[in-house]
Coordinates of C-alpha atoms in Angstrom, one line a residue:
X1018 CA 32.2 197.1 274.5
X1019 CA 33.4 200.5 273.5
X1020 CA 30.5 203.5 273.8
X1021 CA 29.6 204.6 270.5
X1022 CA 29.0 208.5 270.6
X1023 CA 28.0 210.5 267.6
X1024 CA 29.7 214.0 267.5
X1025 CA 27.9 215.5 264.5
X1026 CA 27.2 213.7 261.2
X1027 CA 26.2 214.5 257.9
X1028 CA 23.4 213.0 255.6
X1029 CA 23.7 212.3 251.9
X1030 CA 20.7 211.4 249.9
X1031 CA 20.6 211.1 246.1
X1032 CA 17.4 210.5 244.1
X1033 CA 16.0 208.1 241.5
X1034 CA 13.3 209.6 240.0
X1035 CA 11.2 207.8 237.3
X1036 CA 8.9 209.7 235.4
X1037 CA 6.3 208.4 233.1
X1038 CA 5.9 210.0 229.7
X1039 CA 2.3 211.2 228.5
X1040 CA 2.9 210.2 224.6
X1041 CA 0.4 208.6 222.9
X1042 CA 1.7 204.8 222.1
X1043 CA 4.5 203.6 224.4
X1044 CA 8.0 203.5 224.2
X1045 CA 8.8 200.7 221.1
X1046 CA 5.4 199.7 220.4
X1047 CA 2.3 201.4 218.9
X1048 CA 0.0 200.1 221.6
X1049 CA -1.9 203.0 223.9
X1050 CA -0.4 203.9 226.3
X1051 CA -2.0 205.7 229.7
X1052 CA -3.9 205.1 233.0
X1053 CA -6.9 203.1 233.2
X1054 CA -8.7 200.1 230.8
X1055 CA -8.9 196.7 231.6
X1056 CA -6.5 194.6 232.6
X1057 CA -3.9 193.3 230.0
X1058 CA -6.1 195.4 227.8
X1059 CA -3.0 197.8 226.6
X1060 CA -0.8 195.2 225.2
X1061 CA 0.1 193.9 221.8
X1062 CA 2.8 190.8 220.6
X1063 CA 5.8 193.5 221.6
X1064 CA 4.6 194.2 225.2
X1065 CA 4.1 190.7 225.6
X1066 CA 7.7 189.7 224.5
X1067 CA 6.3 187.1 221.7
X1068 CA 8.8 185.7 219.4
X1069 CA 9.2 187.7 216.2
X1070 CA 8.2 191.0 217.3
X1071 CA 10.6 193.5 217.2
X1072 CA 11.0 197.5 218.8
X1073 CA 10.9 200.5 217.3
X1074 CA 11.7 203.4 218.8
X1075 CA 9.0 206.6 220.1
X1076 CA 10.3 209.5 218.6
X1077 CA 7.9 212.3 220.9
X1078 CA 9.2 210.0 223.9
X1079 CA 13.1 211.1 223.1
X1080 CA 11.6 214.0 222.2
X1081 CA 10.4 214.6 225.5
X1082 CA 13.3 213.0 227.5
X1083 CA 15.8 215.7 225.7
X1084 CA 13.0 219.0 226.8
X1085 CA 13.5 217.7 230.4
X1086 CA 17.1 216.9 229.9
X1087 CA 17.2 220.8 229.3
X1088 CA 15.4 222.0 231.8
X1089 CA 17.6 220.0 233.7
X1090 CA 20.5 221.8 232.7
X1091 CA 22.0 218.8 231.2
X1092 CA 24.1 218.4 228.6
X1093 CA 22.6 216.3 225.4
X1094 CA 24.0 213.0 224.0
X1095 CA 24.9 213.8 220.4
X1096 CA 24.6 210.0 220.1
X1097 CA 23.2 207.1 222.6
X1098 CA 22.0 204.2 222.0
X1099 CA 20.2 201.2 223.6
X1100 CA 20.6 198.7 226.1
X1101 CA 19.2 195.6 227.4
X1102 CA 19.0 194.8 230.9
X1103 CA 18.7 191.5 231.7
X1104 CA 16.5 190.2 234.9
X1105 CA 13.6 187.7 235.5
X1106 CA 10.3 188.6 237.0
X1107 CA 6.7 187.8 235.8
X1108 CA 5.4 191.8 235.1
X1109 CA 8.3 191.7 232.3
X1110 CA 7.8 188.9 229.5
X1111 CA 10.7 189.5 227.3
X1112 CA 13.5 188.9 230.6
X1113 CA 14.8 192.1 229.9
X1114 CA 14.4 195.5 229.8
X1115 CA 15.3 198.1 227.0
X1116 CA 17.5 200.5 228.5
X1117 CA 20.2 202.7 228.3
X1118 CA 23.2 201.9 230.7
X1119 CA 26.9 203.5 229.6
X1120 CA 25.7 206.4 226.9
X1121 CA 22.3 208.2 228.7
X1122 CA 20.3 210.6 226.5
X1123 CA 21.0 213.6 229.2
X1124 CA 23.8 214.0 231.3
X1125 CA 25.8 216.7 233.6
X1126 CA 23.1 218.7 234.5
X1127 CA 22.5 221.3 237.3
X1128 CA 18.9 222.0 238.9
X1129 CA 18.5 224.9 241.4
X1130 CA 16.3 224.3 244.7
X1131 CA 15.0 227.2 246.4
X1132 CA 14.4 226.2 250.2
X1133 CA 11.8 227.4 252.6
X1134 CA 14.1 229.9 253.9
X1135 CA 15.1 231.5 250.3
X1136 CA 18.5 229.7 250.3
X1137 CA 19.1 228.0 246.8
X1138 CA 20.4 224.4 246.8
X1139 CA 22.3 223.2 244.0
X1140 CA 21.6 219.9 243.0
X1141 CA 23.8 217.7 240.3
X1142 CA 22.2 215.9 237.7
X1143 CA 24.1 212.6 237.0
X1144 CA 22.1 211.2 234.4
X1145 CA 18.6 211.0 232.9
X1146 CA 17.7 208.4 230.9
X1147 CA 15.3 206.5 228.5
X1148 CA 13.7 203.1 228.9
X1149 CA 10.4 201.4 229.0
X1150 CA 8.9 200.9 232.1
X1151 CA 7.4 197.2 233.7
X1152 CA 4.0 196.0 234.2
X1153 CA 2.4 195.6 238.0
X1154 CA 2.0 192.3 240.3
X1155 CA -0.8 192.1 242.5
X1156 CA -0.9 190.3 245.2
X1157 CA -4.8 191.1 245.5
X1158 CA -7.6 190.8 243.5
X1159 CA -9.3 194.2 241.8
X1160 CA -10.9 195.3 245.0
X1161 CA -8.7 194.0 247.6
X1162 CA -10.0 191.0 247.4
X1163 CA -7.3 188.1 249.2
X1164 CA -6.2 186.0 246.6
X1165 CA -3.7 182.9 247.2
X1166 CA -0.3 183.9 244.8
X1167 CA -0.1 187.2 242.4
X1168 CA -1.4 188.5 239.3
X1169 CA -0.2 190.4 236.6
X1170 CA -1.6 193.0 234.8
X1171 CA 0.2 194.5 231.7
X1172 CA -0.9 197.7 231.1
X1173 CA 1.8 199.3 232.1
X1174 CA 4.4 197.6 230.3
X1175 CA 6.4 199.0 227.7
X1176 CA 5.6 202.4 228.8
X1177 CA 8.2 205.2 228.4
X1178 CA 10.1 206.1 231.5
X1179 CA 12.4 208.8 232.1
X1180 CA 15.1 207.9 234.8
X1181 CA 16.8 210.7 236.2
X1182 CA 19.5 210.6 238.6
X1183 CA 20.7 213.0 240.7
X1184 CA 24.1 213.2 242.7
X1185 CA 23.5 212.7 247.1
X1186 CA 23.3 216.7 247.1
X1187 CA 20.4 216.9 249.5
X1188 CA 20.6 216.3 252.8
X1189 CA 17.2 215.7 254.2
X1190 CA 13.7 214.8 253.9
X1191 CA 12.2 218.1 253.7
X1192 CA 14.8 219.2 250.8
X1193 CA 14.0 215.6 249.0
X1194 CA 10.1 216.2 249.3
X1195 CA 10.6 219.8 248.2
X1196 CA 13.0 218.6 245.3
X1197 CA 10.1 216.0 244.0
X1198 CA 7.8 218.9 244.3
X1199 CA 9.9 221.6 241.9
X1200 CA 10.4 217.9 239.6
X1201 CA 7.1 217.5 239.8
X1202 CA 6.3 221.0 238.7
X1203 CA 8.7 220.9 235.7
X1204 CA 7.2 217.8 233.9
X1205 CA 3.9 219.1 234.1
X1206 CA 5.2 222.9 233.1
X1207 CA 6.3 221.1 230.0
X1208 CA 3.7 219.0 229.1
X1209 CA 5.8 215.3 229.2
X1210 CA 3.8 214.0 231.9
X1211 CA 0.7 214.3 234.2
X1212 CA 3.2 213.4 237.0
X1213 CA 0.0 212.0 239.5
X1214 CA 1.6 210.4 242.4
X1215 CA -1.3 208.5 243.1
X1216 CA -1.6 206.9 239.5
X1217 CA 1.9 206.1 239.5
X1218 CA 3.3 208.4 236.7
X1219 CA 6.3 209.6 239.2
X1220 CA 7.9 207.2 241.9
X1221 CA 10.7 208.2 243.9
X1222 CA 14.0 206.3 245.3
X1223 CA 16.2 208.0 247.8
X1224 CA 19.4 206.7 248.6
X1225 CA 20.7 207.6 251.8
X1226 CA 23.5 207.1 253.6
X1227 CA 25.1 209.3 256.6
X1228 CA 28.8 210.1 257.7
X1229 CA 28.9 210.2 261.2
X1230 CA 31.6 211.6 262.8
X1231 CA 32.7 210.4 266.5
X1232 CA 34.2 212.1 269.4
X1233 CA 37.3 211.1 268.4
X1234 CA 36.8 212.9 265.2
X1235 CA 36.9 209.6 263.3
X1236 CA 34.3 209.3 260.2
X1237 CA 32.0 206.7 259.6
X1238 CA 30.4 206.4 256.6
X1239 CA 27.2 204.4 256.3
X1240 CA 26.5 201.7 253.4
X1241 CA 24.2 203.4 251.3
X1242 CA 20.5 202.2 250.7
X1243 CA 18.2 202.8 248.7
X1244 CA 14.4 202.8 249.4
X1245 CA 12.3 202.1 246.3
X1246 CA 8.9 203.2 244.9
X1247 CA 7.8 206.0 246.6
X1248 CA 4.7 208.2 245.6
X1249 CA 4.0 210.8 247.9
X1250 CA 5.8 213.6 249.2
X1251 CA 5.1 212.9 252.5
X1252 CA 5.9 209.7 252.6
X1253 CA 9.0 210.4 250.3
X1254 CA 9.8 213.0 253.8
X1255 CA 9.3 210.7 256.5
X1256 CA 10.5 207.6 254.9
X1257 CA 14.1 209.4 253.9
X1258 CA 14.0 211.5 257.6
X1259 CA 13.9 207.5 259.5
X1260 CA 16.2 205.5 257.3
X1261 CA 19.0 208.3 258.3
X1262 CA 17.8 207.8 261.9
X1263 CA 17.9 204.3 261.3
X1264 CA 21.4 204.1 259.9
X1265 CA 22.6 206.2 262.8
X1266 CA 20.9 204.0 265.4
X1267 CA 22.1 201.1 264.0
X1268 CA 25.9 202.2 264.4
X1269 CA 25.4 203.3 267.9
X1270 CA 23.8 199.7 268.6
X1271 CA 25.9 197.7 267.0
X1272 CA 28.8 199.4 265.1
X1273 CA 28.1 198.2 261.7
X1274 CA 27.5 200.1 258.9
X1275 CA 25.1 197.9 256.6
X1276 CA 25.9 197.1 253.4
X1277 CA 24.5 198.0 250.5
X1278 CA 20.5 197.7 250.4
X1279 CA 17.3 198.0 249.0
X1280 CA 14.5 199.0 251.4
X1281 CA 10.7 199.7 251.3
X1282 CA 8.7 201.6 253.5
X1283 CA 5.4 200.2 255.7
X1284 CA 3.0 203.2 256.2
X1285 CA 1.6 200.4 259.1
X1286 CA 4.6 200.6 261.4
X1287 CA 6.1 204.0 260.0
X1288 CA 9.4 202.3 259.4
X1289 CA 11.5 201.1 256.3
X1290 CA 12.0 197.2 256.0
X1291 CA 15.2 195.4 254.5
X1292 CA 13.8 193.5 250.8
X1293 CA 17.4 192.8 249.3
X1294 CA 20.9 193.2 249.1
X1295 CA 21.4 195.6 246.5
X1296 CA 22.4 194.3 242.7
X1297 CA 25.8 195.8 241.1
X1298 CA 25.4 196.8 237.1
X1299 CA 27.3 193.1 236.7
X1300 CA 24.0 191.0 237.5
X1301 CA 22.3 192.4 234.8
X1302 CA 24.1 191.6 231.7
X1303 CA 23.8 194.6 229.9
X1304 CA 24.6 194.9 226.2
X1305 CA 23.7 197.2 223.5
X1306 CA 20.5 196.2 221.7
X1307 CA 20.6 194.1 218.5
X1308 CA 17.1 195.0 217.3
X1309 CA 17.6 198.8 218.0
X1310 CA 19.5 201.6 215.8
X1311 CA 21.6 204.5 217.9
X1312 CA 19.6 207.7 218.2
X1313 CA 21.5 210.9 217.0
X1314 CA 20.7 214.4 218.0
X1315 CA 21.6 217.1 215.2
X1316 CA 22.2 220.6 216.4
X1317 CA 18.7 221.3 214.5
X1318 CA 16.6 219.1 216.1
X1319 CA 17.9 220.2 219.4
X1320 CA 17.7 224.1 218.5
X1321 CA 13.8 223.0 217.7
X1322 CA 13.3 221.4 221.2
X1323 CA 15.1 224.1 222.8
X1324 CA 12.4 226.4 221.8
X1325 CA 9.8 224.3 223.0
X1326 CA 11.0 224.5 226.6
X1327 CA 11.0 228.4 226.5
X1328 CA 11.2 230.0 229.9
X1329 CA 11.4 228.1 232.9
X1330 CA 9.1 228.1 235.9
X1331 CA 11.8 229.1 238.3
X1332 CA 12.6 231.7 235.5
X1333 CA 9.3 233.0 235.2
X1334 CA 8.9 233.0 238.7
X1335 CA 11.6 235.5 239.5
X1336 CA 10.5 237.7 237.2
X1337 CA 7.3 237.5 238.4
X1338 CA 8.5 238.6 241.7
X1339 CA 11.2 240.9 241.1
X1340 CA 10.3 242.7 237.7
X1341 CA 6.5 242.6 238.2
X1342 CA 6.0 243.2 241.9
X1343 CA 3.7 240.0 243.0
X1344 CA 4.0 238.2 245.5
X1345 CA 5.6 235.1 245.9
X1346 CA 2.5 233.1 246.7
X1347 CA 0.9 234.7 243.5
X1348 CA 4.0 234.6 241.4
X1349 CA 4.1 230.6 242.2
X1350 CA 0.4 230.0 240.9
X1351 CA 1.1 231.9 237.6
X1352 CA 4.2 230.8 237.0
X1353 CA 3.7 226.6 237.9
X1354 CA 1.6 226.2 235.3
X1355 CA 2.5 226.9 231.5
X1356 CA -1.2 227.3 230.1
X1357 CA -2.2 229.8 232.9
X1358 CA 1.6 231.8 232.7
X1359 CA 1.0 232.2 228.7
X1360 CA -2.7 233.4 229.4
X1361 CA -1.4 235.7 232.3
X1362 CA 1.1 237.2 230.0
X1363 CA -1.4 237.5 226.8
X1364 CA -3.7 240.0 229.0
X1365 CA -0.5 242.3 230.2
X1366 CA -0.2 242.4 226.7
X1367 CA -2.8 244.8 226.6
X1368 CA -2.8 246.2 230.5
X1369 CA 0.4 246.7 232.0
X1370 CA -1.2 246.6 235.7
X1371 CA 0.5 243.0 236.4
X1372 CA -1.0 243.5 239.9
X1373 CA -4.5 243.8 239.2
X1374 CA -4.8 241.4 236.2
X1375 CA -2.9 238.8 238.9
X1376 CA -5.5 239.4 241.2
X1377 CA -8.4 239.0 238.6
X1378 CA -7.0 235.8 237.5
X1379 CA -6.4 234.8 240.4
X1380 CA -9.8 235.2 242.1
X1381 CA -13.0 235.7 239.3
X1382 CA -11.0 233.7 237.1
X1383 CA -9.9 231.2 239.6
X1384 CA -13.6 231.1 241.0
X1385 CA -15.1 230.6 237.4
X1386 CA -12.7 227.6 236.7
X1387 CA -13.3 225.8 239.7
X1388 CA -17.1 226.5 239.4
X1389 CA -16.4 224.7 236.5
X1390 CA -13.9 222.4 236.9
X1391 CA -12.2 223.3 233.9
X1392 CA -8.7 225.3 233.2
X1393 CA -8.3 228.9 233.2
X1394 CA -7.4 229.0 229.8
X1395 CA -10.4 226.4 229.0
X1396 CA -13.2 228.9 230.6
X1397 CA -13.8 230.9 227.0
X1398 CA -12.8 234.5 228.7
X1399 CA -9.9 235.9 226.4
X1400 CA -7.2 237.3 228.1
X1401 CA -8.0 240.6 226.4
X1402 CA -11.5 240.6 228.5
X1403 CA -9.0 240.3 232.3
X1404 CA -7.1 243.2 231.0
X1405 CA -10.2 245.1 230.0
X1406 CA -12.1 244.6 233.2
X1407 CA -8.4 245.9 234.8
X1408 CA -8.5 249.0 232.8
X1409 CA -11.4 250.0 234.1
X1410 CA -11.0 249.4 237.6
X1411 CA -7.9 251.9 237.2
X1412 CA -9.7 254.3 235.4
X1413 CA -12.3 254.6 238.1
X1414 CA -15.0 253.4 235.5
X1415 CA -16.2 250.6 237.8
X1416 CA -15.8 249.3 241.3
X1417 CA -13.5 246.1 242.4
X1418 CA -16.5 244.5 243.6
X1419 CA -18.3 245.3 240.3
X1420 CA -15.7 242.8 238.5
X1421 CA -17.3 239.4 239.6
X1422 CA -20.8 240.7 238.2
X1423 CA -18.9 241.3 234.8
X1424 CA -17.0 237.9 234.4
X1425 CA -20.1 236.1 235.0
X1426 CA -22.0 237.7 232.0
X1427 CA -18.6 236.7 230.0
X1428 CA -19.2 233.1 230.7
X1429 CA -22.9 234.0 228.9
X1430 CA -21.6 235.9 225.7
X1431 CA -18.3 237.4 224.7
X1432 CA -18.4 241.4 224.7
X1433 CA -16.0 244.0 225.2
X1434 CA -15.4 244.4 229.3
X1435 CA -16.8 248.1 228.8
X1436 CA -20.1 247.6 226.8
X1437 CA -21.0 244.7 229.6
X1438 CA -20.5 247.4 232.3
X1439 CA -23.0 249.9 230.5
X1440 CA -25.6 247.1 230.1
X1441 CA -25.3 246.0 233.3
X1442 CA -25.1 249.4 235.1
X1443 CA -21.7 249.2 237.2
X1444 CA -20.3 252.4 235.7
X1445 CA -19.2 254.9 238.0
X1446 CA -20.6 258.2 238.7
X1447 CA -17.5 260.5 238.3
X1448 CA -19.1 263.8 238.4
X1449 CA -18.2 266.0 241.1
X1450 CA -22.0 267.4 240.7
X1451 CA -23.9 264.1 241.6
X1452 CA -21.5 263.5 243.6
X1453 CA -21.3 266.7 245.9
X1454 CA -25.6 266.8 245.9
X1455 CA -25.0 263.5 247.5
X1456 CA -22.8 264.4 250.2
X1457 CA -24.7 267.9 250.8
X1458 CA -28.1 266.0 251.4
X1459 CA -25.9 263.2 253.9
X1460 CA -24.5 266.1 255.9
X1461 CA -28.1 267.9 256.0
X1462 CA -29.5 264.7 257.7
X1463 CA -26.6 265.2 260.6
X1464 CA -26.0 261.4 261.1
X1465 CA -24.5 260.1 264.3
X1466 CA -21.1 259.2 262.4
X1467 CA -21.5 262.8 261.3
X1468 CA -21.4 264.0 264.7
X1469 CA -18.1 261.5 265.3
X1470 CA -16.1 261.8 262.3
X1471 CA -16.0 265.7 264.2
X1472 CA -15.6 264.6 267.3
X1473 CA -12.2 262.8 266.1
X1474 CA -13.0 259.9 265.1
X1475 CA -11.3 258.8 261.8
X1476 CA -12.8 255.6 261.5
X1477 CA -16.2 257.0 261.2
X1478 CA -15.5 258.1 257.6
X1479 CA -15.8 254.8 256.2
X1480 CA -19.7 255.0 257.6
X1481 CA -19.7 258.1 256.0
X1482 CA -18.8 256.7 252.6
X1483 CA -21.0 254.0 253.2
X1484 CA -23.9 256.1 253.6
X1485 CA -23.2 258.5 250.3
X1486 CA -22.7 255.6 248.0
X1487 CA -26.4 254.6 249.7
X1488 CA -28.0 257.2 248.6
X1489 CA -26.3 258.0 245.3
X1490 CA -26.2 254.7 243.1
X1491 CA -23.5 254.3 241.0
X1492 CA -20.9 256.6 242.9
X1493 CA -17.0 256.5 242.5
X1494 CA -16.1 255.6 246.1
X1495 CA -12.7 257.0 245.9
X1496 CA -14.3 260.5 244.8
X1497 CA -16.8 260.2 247.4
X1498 CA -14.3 259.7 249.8
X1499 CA -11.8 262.2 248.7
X1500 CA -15.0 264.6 248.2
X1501 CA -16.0 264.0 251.6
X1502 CA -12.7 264.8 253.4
X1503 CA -12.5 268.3 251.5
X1504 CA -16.4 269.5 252.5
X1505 CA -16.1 268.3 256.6
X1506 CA -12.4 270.0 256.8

C-alpha cells in the first residue's frame, strides 16, 4: 500500500449559526415566547400543529432578522417569502417547518473579524434567514433522572430563529470561536437576542473540510461535514480543531475522504462521533407556503431599521481607540455593549476627558453595578454626574481617590458632583499659603526622608508628599509636590 504523506493542507470551515430572537410571542403565533416555564406550558393549537390553525407572521421578528442582516453587511430581500420544510420527528408536530429556502430575507453580506494578532479576516455572508425553531427531546427526566424512551417538551417550538450562513472563510478553531464571539456580541449590541449559550439562544454548526495537498503536489479535498449544535466557544474550538485532525488522519489511514456527514461532539471522549449521512435540499420537499403571504421590504421601512442599528460595535470600537485614545481593552467594554457606549458618550457630552470618564465608568461605576448586580445605565447616576466628578479631578478640585467617596453618596441622593464634594469635605486645598506653612513645618521637623531626598534619593519624595498631605488635610497633592521640589532645590 502506497505511503500517504501530507505536504501542507488547507482547512475550510463555514458556519451555521442559529440565533434565537428575544420578541415577545414567537414566530407565527401569539404564544410567549422565552426561557423557562413548565413544560409544554408555552404552546397554543399553532405550536402544536392542530388542524385548523393557521400562521401569521411576527413582524418585530423580520424586523429584527433585517437589523442583523445589516450589520451583516448584507444585502436585503425586497421580497421573500415562505417555505415549508418537510421532515418527521416528534419535537415538531406539524411535519414541517416554516422556512425560507430559495429567496432568504438577507443575503451577500461581508462581516470583518479582527484576529488576536490585529489582522482582519473577511468573512462572506451567504445567507441569513428566517424560520421558527423546534421543540427539545429528552432522553432524561427533569433532573437527570434515567427514563426508558424520550420526552418532549414544547416550549421551544415555534420560536423565531435567525439562520445565518456564512461561506468556509475561516480556517480554524480559534478564528471560528472568535467569530461566534464578535456574532455573539452583535446580537446583543442590538438588542434581537440575549444570545446565552448555556440557554440555548445561539448554537453553532461548523462545516469543515480540508484540502490536503501530497508530496506529489496532488490535492485532496476532504468530504465536508458538518458538526451540529454547539453552544460554547470552547467547545465550538476544540470540536472544529479535531474534526480537521480527524479528516486528515483518516486520509493518511485509509485514503478516503468521507462523504458528506453530520457529526456531534462527546465532551466524555473529546472526540466528534458520525450520527448521519448528510440530507441534500431534495429530502425535504420544500415549497412555498400556502397559508403564508410574501413579505415586502419598502425603501422606508428599511431607511427606519437602518437607523435603528446606528453605529456598529466594531465601529465604535475604532473610534474609541484611534480618535479617543483608550485602550483597546477599555475601548472593547464600552463599545460591546449599546446601553453602556450611549451612557459613555452622554457624559463626554459634557467633559471631553474621554480618558478619565473611561476610567470612572469603568471602575466606581463598574464597582457600583456589580455591587448591585444591576446595569450601568440601571444604577440611577446620570452621565452628567461621571463627567462632573471628571471635571473636577482635572481642575485639581478633588483627589482620584476622593471619586469612590462621591459616587457612593450618588447612589444615596442625586446632587451636582461639586456640592457633594463640599459636603463631604474632599475639596482640595489649592492655596500656595496653606500649602507652603505645611511644607515649612515638615522641613523644620528634619525627617529621615528629609535627610535622603538630599542625599540623592528621588524616591524619597513620595515620603515627603506623604508626610505634608498628613499634616495638612485637604491638600492638592500635585501642588504639594510641585511646591516641595521648588523649596528643597
Amino acid at each position: 500500500m502506497p505511503e500517504r504523506t501530507v505536504k501542507s493542507y488547507k482547512v475550510l470551515v463555514g458556519m451555521e449559526i442559529h440565533v434565537q430572537l428575544a420578541t415577545k410571542s414567537k414566530m407565527f403565533t401569539g404564544a410567549a415566547n422565552g426561557f423557562g416555564g413548565e413544560p409544554n406550558s408555552q404552546v397554543d393549537p399553532q405550536v402544536l400543529g392542530l388542524p385548523g390553525t393557521l400562521p401569521v407572521m411576527n413582524k418585530k421578528a423580520v424586523e429584527y432578522s433585517i437589523m442583523v442582516g445589516l450589520a451583516l453587511g448584507c444585502k436585503i430581500a425586497k421580497q421573500t417569502k415562505w417555505d415549508r420544510k418537510s421532515y418527521y420527528y416528534p419535537d415538531l408536530p406539524k411535519n414541517y417547518q416554516i422556512s425560507q429556502y430559495d429567496l432568504p430575507l438577507c443575503y451577500e453580506g461581508n462581516f470583518d473579524l479582527t484576529l488576536k494578532d490585529g489582522t482582519v479576516r473577511a468573512v462572506r455572508i451567504r445567507r441569513a434567514h428566517l424560520e421558527e425553531d423546534a421543540g427539545k427531546l429528552l432522553h432524561e427526566a427533569p433532573g437527570g433522572y434515567h427514563i426508558d424512551g424520550s420526552i418532549v417538551d414544547l416550549n421551544r417550538a415555534g420560536t423565531p430563529l435567525l439562520e445565518i450562513v456564512t461561506e468556509p472563510d475561516l480556517s480554524s478553531g480559534e478564528e471560528v470561536a472568535a467569530f461566534g464571539q464578535e456574532l455573539q456580541k452583535l446580537v446583543q449590541f442590538l438588542g434581537v437576542s440575549e444570545a446565552q449559550m448555556q440557554m440555548g439562544h445561539m448554537r453553532f454548526e461548523p462545516n469543515i473540510n480540508v484540502h490536503i495537498t501530497d508530496s506529489n503536489d496532488h490535492v485532496h479535498k476532504t468530504a465536508i461535514t458538518e458538526i451540529k449544535n454547539l453552544n460554547s466557544f470552547s467547545v465550538l474550538h476544540r470540536a472544529t480543531d479535531y474534526e480537521v485532525h480527524r479528516q486528515i488522519n483518516d486520509w493518511i489511514e485509509t485514503g478516503s475522504l468521507g462523504a458528506k456527514s453530520t457529526y456531534g461532539w462527546d465532551e466524555a471522549t473529546q472526540s466528534t462521533w458520525k450520527q448521519r449521512d448528510k440530507e441534500q435540499a431534495h429530502d425535504y420537499r420544500y415549497f412555498p407556503d400556502p397559508d403564508l403571504v410574501p413579505v415586502q421590504v419598502s425603501d422606508a421601512w428599511l431607511s427606519e431599521l437602518k437607523s435603528q442599528v446606528g453605529e456598529l460595535p466594531a465601529a465604535r470600537r475604532r473610534r474609541y481607540t484611534e480618535q479617543l485614545g483608550l485602550n483597546p481593552a477599555d475601548a472593547g467594554i464600552l463599545a460591546g455593549d449599546r446601553e453602556t457606549g450611549d451612557f459613555y458618550e452622554q457624559a463626554l457630552a459634557i467633559n471631553q476627558s474621554p480618558k478619565r470618564v473611561a476610567n470612572l465608568l469603568l471602575s466606581h461605576g463598574k464597582r457600583l453595578a456589580n455591587e448591585r448586580n444591576l446595569p450601568l445605565a440601571k444604577l440611577g447616576i446620570a452621565p452628567r454626574r461621571f463627567a462632573e466628578v471628571a471635571g473636577l479631578i482635572d481642575q485639581n478640585q478633588i483627589s482620584v481617590s476622593s471619586a469612590g467617596t462621591i459616587f457612593d453618596k450618588l447612589m444615596e441622593k442625586d446632587s451636582a458632583a461639586g456640592e457633594l464634594a463640599k459636603e463631604l469635605g474632599l475639596v482640595q486645598v489649592s492655596d500656595s499659603g496653606p500649602i507652603d506653612a505645611a511644607i515649612d513645618a515638615m522641613i523644620a521637623s528634619n525627617p529621615k526622608p528629609l535627610q535622603d531626598f538630599k542625599s540623592g534619593k528621588a524616591s524619597a519624595l513620595g515620603a515627603l508628599v506623604g508626610m505634608v498631605m498628613k499634616n495638612g488635610k485637604g491638600l492638592n497633592p500635585k501642588l504639594v509636590q510641585e511646591r516641595l521640589k521648588t523649596k528643597l532645590q
